[in-house]
mmCIF file of C-alpha atoms in Angstrom:
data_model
loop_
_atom_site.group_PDB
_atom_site.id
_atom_site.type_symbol
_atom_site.label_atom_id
_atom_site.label_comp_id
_atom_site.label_asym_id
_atom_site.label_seq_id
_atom_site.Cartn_x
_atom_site.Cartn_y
_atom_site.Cartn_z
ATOM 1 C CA UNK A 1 0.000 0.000 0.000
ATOM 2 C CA UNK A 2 1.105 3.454 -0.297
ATOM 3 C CA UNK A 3 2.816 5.153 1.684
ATOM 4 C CA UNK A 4 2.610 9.019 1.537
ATOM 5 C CA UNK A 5 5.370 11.990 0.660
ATOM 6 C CA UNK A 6 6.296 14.961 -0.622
ATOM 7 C CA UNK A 7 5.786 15.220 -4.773
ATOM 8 C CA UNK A 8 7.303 17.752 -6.451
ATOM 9 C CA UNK A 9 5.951 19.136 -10.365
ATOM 10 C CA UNK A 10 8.931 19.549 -13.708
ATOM 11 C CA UNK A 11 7.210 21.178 -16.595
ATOM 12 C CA UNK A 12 4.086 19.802 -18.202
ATOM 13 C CA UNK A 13 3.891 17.334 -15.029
ATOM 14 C CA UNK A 14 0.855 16.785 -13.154
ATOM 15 C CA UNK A 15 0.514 15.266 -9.831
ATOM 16 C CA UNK A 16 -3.645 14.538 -8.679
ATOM 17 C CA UNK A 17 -4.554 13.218 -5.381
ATOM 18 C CA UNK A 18 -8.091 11.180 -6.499
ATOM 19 C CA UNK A 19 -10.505 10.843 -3.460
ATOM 20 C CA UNK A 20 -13.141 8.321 -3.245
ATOM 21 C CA UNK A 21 -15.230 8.211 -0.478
ATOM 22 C CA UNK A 22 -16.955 4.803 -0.569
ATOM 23 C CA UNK A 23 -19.930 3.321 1.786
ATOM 24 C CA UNK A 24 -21.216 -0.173 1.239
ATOM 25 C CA UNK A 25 -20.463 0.487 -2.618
ATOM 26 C CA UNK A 26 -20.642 -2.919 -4.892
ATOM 27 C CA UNK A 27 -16.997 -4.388 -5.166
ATOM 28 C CA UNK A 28 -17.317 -4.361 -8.512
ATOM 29 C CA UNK A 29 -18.498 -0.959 -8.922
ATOM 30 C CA UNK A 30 -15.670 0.216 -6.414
ATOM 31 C CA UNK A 31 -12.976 -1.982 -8.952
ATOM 32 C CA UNK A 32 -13.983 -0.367 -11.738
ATOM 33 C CA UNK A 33 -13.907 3.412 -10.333
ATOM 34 C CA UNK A 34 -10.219 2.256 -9.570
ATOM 35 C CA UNK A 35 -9.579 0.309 -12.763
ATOM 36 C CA UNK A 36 -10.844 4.048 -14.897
ATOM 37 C CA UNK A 37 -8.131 6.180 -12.792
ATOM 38 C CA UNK A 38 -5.460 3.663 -13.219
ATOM 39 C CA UNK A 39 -5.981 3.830 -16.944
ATOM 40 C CA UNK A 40 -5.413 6.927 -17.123
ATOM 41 C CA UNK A 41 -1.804 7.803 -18.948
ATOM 42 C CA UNK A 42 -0.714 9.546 -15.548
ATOM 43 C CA UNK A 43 2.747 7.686 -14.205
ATOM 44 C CA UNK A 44 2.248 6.322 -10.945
ATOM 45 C CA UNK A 45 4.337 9.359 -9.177
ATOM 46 C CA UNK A 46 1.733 11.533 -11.024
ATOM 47 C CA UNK A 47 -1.292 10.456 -8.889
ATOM 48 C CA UNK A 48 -2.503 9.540 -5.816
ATOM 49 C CA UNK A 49 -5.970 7.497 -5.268
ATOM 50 C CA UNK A 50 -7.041 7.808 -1.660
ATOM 51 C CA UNK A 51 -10.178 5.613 -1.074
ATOM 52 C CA UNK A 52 -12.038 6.310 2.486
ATOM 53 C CA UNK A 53 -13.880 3.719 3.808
ATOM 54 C CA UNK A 54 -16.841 5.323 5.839
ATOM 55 C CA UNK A 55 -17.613 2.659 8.045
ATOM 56 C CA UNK A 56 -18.733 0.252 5.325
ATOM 57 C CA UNK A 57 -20.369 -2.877 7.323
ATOM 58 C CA UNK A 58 -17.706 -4.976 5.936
ATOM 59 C CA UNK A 59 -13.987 -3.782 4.953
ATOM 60 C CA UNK A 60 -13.393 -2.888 1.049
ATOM 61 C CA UNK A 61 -9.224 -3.867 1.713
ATOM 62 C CA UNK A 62 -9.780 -7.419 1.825
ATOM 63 C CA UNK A 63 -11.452 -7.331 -1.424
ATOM 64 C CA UNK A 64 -8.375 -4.893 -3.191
ATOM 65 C CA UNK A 65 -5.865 -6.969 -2.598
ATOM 66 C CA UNK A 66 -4.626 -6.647 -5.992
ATOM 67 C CA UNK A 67 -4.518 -2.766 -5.776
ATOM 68 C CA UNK A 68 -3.063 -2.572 -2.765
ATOM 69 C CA UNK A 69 -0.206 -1.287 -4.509
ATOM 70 C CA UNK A 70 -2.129 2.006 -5.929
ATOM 71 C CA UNK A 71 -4.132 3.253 -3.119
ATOM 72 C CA UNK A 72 -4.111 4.362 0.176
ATOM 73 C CA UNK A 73 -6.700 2.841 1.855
ATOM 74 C CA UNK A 74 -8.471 4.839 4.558
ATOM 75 C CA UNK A 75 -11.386 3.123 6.877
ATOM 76 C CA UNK A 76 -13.071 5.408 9.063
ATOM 77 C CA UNK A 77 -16.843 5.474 11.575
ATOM 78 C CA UNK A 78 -19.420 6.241 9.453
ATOM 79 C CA UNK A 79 -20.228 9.964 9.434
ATOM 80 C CA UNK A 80 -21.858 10.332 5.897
ATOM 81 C CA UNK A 81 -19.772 11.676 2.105
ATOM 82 C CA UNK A 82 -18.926 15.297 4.166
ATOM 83 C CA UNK A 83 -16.736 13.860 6.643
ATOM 84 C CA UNK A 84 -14.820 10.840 4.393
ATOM 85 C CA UNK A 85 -14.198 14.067 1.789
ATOM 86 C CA UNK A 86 -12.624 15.633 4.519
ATOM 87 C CA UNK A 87 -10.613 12.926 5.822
ATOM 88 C CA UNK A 88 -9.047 12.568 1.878
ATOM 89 C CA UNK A 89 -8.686 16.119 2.112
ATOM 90 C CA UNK A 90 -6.599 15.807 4.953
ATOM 91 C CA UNK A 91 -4.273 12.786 3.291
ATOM 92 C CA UNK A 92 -3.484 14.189 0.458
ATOM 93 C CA UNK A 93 -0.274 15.353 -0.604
ATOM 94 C CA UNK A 94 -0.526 16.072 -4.758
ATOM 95 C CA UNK A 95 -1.039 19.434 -6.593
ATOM 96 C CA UNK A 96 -4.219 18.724 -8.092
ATOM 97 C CA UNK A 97 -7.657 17.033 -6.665
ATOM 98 C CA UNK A 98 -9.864 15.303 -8.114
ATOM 99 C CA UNK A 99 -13.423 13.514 -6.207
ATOM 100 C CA UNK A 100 -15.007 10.236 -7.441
ATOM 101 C CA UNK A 101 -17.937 8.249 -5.733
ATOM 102 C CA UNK A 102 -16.986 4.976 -5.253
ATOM 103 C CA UNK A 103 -19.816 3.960 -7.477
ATOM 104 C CA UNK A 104 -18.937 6.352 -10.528
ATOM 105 C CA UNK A 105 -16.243 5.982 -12.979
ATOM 106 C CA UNK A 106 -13.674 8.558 -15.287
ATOM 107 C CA UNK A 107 -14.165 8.128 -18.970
ATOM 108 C CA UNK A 108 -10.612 7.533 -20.252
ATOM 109 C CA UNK A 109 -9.985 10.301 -23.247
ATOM 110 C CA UNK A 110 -12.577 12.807 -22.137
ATOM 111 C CA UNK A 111 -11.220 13.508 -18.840
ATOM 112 C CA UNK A 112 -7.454 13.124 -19.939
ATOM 113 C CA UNK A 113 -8.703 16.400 -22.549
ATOM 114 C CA UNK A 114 -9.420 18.011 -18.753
ATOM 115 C CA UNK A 115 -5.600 16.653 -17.646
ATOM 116 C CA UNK A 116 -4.232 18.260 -20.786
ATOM 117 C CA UNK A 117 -6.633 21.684 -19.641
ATOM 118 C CA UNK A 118 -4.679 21.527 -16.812
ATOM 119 C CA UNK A 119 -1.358 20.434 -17.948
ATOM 120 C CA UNK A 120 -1.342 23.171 -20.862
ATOM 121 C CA UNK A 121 -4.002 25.632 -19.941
ATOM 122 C CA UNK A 122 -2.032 26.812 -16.540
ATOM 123 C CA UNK A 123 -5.662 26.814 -14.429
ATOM 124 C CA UNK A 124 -6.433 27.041 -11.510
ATOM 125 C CA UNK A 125 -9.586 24.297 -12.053
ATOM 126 C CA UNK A 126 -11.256 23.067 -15.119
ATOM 127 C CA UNK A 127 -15.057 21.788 -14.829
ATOM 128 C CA UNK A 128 -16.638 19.417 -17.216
ATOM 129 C CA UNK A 129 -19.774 17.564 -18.011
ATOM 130 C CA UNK A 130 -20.672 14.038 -16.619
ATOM 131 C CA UNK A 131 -23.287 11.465 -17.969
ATOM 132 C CA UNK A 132 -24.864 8.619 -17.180
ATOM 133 C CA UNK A 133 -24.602 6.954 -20.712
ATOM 134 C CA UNK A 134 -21.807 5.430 -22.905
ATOM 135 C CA UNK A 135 -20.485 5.766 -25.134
ATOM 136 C CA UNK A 136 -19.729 9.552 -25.205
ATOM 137 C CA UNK A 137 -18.529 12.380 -27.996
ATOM 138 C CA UNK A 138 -14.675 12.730 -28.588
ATOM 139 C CA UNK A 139 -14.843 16.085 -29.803
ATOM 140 C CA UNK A 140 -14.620 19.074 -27.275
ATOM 141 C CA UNK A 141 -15.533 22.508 -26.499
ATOM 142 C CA UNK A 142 -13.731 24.586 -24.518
ATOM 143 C CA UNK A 143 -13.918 28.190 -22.927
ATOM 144 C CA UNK A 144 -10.826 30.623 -22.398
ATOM 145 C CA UNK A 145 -9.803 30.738 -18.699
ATOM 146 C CA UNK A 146 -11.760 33.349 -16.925
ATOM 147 C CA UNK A 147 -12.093 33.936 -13.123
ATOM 148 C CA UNK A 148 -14.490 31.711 -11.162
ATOM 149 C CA UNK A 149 -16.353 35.244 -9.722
ATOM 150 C CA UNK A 150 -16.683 36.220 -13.880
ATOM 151 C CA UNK A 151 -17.702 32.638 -14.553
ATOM 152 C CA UNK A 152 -20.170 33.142 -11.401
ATOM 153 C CA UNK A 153 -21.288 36.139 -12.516
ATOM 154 C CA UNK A 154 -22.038 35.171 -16.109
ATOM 155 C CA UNK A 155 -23.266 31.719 -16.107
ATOM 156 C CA UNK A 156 -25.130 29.076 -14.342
ATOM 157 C CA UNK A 157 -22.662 26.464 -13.276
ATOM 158 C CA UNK A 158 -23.079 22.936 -12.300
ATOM 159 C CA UNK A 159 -22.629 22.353 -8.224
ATOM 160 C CA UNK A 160 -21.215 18.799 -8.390
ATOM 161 C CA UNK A 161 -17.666 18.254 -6.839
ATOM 162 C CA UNK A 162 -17.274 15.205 -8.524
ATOM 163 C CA UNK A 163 -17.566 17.846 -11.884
ATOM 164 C CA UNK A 164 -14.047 19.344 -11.198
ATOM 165 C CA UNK A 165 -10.454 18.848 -11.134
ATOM 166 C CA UNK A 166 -8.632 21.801 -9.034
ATOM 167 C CA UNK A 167 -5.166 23.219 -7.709
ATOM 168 C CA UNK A 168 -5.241 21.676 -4.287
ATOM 169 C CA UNK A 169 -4.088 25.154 -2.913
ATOM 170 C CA UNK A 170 -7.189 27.295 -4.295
ATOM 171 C CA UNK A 171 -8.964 25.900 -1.650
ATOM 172 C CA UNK A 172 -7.573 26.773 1.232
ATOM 173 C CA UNK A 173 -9.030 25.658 4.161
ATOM 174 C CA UNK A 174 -12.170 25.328 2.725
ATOM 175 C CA UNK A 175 -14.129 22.227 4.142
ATOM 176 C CA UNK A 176 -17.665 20.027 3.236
ATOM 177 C CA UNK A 177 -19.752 20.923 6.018
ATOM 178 C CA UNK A 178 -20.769 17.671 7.572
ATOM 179 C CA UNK A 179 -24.132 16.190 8.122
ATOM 180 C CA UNK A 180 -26.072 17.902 5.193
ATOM 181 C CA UNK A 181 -27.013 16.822 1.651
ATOM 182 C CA UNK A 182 -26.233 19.344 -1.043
ATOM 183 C CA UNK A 183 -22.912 19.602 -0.049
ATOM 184 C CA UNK A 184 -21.786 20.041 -3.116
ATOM 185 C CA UNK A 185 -23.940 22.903 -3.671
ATOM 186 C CA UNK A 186 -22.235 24.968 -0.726
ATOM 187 C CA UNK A 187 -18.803 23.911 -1.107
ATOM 188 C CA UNK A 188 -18.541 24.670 -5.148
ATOM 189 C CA UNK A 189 -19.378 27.949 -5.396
ATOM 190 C CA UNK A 190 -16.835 29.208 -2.481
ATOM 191 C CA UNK A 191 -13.896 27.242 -4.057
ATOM 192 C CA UNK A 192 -14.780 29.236 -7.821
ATOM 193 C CA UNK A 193 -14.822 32.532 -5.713
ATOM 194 C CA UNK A 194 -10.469 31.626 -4.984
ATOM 195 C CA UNK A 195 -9.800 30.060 -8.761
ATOM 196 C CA UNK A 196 -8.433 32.732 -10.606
ATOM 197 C CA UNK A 197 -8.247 31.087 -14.362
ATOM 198 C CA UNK A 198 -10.844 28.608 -14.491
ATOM 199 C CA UNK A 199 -11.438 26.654 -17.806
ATOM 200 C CA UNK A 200 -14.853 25.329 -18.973
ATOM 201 C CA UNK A 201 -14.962 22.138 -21.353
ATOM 202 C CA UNK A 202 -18.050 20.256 -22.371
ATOM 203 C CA UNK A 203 -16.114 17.072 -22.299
ATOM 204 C CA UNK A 204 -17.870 14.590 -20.380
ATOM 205 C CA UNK A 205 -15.467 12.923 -18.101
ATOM 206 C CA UNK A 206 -17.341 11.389 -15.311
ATOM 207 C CA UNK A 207 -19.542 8.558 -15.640
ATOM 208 C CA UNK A 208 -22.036 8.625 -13.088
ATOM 209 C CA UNK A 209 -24.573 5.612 -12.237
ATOM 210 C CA UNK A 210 -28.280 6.283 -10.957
ATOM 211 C CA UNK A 211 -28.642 2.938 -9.442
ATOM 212 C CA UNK A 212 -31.386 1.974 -6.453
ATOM 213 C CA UNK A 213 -30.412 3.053 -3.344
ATOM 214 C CA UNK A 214 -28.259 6.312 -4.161
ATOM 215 C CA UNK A 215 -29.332 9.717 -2.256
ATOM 216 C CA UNK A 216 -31.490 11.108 -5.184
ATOM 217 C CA UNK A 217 -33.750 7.756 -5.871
ATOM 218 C CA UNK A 218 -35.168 7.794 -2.513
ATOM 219 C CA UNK A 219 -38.420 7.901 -2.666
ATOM 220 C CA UNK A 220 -38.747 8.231 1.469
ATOM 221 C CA UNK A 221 -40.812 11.212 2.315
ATOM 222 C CA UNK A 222 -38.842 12.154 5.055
ATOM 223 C CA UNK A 223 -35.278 11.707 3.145
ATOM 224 C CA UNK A 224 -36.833 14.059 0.825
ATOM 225 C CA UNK A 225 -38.082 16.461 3.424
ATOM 226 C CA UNK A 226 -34.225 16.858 5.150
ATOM 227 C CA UNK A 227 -32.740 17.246 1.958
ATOM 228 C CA UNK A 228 -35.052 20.384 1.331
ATOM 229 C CA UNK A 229 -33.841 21.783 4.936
ATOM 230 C CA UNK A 230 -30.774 21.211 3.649
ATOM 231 C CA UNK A 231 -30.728 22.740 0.809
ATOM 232 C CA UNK A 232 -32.188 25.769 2.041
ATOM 233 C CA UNK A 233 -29.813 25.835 5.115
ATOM 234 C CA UNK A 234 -27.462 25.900 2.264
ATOM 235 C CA UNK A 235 -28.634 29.335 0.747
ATOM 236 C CA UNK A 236 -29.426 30.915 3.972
ATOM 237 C CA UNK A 237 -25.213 30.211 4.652
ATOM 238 C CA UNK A 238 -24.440 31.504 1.419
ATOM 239 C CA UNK A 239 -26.614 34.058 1.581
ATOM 240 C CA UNK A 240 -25.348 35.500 4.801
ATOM 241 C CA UNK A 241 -21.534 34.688 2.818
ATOM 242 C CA UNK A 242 -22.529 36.739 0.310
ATOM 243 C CA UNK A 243 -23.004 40.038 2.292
ATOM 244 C CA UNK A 244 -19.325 39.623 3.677
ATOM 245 C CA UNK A 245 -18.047 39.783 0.182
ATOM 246 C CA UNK A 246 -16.370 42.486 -2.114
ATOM 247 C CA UNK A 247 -18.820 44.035 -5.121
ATOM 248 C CA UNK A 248 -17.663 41.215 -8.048
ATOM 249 C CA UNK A 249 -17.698 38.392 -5.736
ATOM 250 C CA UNK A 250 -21.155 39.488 -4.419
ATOM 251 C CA UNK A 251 -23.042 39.669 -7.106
ATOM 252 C CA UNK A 252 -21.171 35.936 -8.310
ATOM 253 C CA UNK A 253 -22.582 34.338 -5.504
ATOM 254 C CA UNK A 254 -26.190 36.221 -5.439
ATOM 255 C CA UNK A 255 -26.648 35.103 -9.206
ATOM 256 C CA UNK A 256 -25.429 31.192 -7.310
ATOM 257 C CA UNK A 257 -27.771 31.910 -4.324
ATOM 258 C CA UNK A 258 -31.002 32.684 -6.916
ATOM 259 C CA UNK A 259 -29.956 29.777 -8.527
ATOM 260 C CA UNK A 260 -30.695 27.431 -6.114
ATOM 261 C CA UNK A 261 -33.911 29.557 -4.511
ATOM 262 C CA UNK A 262 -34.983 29.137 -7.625
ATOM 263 C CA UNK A 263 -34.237 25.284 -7.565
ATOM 264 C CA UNK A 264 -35.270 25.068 -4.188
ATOM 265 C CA UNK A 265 -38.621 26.188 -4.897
ATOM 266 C CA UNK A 266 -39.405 23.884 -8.125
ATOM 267 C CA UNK A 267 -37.953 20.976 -5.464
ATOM 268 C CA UNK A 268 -41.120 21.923 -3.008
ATOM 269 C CA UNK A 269 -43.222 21.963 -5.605
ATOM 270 C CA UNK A 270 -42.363 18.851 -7.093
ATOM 271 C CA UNK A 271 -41.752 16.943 -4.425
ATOM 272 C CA UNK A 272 -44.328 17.273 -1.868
ATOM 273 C CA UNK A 273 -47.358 19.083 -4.117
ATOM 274 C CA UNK A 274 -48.345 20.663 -0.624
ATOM 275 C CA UNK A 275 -49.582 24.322 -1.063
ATOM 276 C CA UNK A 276 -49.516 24.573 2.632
ATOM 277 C CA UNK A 277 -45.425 23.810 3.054
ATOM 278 C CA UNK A 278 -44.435 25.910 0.282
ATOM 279 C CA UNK A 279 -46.396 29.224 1.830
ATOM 280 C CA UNK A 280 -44.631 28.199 5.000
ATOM 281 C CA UNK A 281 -40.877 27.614 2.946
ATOM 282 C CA UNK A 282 -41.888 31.015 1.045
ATOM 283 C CA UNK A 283 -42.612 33.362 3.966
ATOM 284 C CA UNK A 284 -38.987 31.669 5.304
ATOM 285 C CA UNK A 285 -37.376 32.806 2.417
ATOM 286 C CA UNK A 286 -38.974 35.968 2.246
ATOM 287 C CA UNK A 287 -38.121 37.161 5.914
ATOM 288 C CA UNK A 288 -34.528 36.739 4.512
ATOM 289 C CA UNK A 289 -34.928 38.834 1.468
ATOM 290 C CA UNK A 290 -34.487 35.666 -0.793
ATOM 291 C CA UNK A 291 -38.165 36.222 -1.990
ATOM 292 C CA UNK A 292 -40.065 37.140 -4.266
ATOM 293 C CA UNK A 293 -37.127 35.917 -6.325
ATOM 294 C CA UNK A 294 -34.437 39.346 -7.148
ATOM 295 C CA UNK A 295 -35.671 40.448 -11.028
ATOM 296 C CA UNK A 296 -32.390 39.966 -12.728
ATOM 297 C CA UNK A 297 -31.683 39.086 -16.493
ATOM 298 C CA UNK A 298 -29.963 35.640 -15.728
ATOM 299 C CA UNK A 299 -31.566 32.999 -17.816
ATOM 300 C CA UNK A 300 -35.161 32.768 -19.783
ATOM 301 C CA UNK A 301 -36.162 29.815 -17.963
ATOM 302 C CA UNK A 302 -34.913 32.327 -14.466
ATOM 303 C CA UNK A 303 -37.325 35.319 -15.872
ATOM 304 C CA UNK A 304 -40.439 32.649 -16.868
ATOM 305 C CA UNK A 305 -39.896 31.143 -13.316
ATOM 306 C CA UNK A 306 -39.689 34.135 -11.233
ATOM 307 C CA UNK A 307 -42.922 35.358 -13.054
ATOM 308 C CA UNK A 308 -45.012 32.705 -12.249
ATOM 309 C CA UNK A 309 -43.774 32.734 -8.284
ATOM 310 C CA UNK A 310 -44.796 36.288 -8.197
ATOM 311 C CA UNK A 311 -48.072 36.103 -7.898
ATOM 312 C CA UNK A 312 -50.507 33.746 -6.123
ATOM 313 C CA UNK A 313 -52.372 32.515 -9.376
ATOM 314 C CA UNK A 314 -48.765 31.483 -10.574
ATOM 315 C CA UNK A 315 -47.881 29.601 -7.999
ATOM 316 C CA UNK A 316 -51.504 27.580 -7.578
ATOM 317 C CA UNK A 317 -50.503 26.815 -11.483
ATOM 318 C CA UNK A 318 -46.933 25.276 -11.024
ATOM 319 C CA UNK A 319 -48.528 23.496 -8.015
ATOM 320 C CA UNK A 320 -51.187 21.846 -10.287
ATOM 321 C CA UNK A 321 -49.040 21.537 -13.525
ATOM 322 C CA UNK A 322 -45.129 20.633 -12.376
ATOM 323 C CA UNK A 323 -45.042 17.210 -12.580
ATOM 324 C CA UNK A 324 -45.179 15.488 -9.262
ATOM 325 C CA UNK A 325 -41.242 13.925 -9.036
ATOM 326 C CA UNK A 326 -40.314 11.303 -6.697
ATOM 327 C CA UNK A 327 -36.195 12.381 -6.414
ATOM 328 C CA UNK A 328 -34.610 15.233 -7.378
ATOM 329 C CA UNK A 329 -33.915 16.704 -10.573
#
């Protein structure tokens, strides 16, 4: 098994600490996240794969015998994806990072078109696309670096971690708050705010399954509930974040923050169909200034939305014409 030091970078090296927080993931499934990053053209002193056991109910190690080689194997109590992110935050030692689910995979030439990004492009992060089909495109789009407050500012982005490969110093001290779903959502846009050339590509480089079992098929009323308080304890924090921020970087993560109101509110809706919780969730939102949503040029679909929440016949119509949804979008 590894052991861990100090890596140093030549020209056009990379060195990328993967993490992969795993809980009672398929062997299999777990194999063949591993299998996709050791694939990858990177030499073995260019990477690191750090896999965190979070209290799985039986041991992954026995069954990696063969990679015991590659990884550094982590097993930890269970205290949910926040807290095993963490812990690989803590272990790693290599330039770059990169997060995997244990039960997800990397696409080999897509996402070594985001090493190259990185490699060549001198940024600070690169995001791309993920998918849940094979095979995928070969051909790729990509944006000139910008800052991640212009990027904020400019465009919707996607919240996913996993969605990202980043300069391990950009974030700081910057930490997944533990506990909470939407994680993602919370930690994202604070780590853009520090990248100062960030590089867009529509590569898709992450193959993501939607399998039973996974956070966003549960069909558990009460799952769904706590991921709604969740995700609007996330905008409240970024809210209040937002306030403490210079001009640019304010208005980057208001645009984020309206974002996910705005998500938040279709989630309700879809959800729970209750009329009653969303005038309670709306009068929350509204003693924080967060609603009626801010009238801002963002997106068409932002504008249409924000319409129809405006007034009470608008919102009795997405009640009774949003499809009813049984996970999240």
């Amino acid at each position: 098994m590894q052991t861990q030091q100090n890596h140093t970078q030549g020209d056009g090296q990379v060195f990328i600490s993967f993490i992969i927080p795993a809980y009672n993931v398929p062997t299999d499934m777990l194999r063949q996240c591993l299998d996709s990053i050791k694939a990858l053209s990177l030499r073995p002193y260019e990477r690191e794969i750090i896999v965190v056991d979070d209290g799985s109910d039986l041991p992954f190690i026995s069954a990696l015998t063969e990679y015991q080689d590659d990884i550094i194997y982590i097993r930890k109590a269970n205290g949910g994806l926040s807290t095993a992110r963490n812990m690989g935050i803590r272990m790693t030692t290599g330039a770059y990072i990169q997060f995997i689910d244990g039960d997800d995979m990397l696409i080999r030439a897509p996402y070594e078109h985001v090493i190259d990004l990185i490699r060549y492009g001198k940024s600070d992060l690169v995001m791309f696309h993920h998918t849940d089909k094979l095979p995928v495109k070969m051909d790729y789009n990509d944006n000139d670096p910008i800052s991640g407050t212009e990027l904020m500012r400019s465009r919707n982005i996607h919240g996913t971690a996993c969605g990202m490969l980043f300069k391990r110093t950009v974030m700081g001290s910057l930490q997944f708050t533990p506990g909470i779903y939407h994680e993602d959502e919370e930690f994202t846009p604070q780590l853009l705010l520090r990248a100062e050339r960030v590089i867009t590509t529509d590569a898709k480089a992450y193959f993501y399954r939607r399998h039973a079992g996974t956070i966003t098929t549960s069909n558990d009323m009460r799952s769904r509930l706590k991921r709604l308080s969740d995700a609007k304890g996330v905008i409240l924090r970024l809210n209040t974040l937002a306030s403490t921020l210079p001009a640019q970087e304010r208005m980057a993560m208001q645009r984020r923050t309206a974002q996910l109101t705005m998500d938040y509110i279709y989630n309700i809706i879809t959800q729970t169909k209750s009329e009653h919780y969303l005038k309670r969730r709306l009068e929350d939102l509204r003693r924080e200034g967060l609603f009626p949503l801010p009238d801002r040029d963002y997106t068409t679909k932002y504008k249409w939305f924000r319409r129809m929440t405006n007034t009470s016949a608008g919102l009795k119509m997405l009640l009774h014409t949003l499809p009813y949804i049984n996970r999240e979008r």
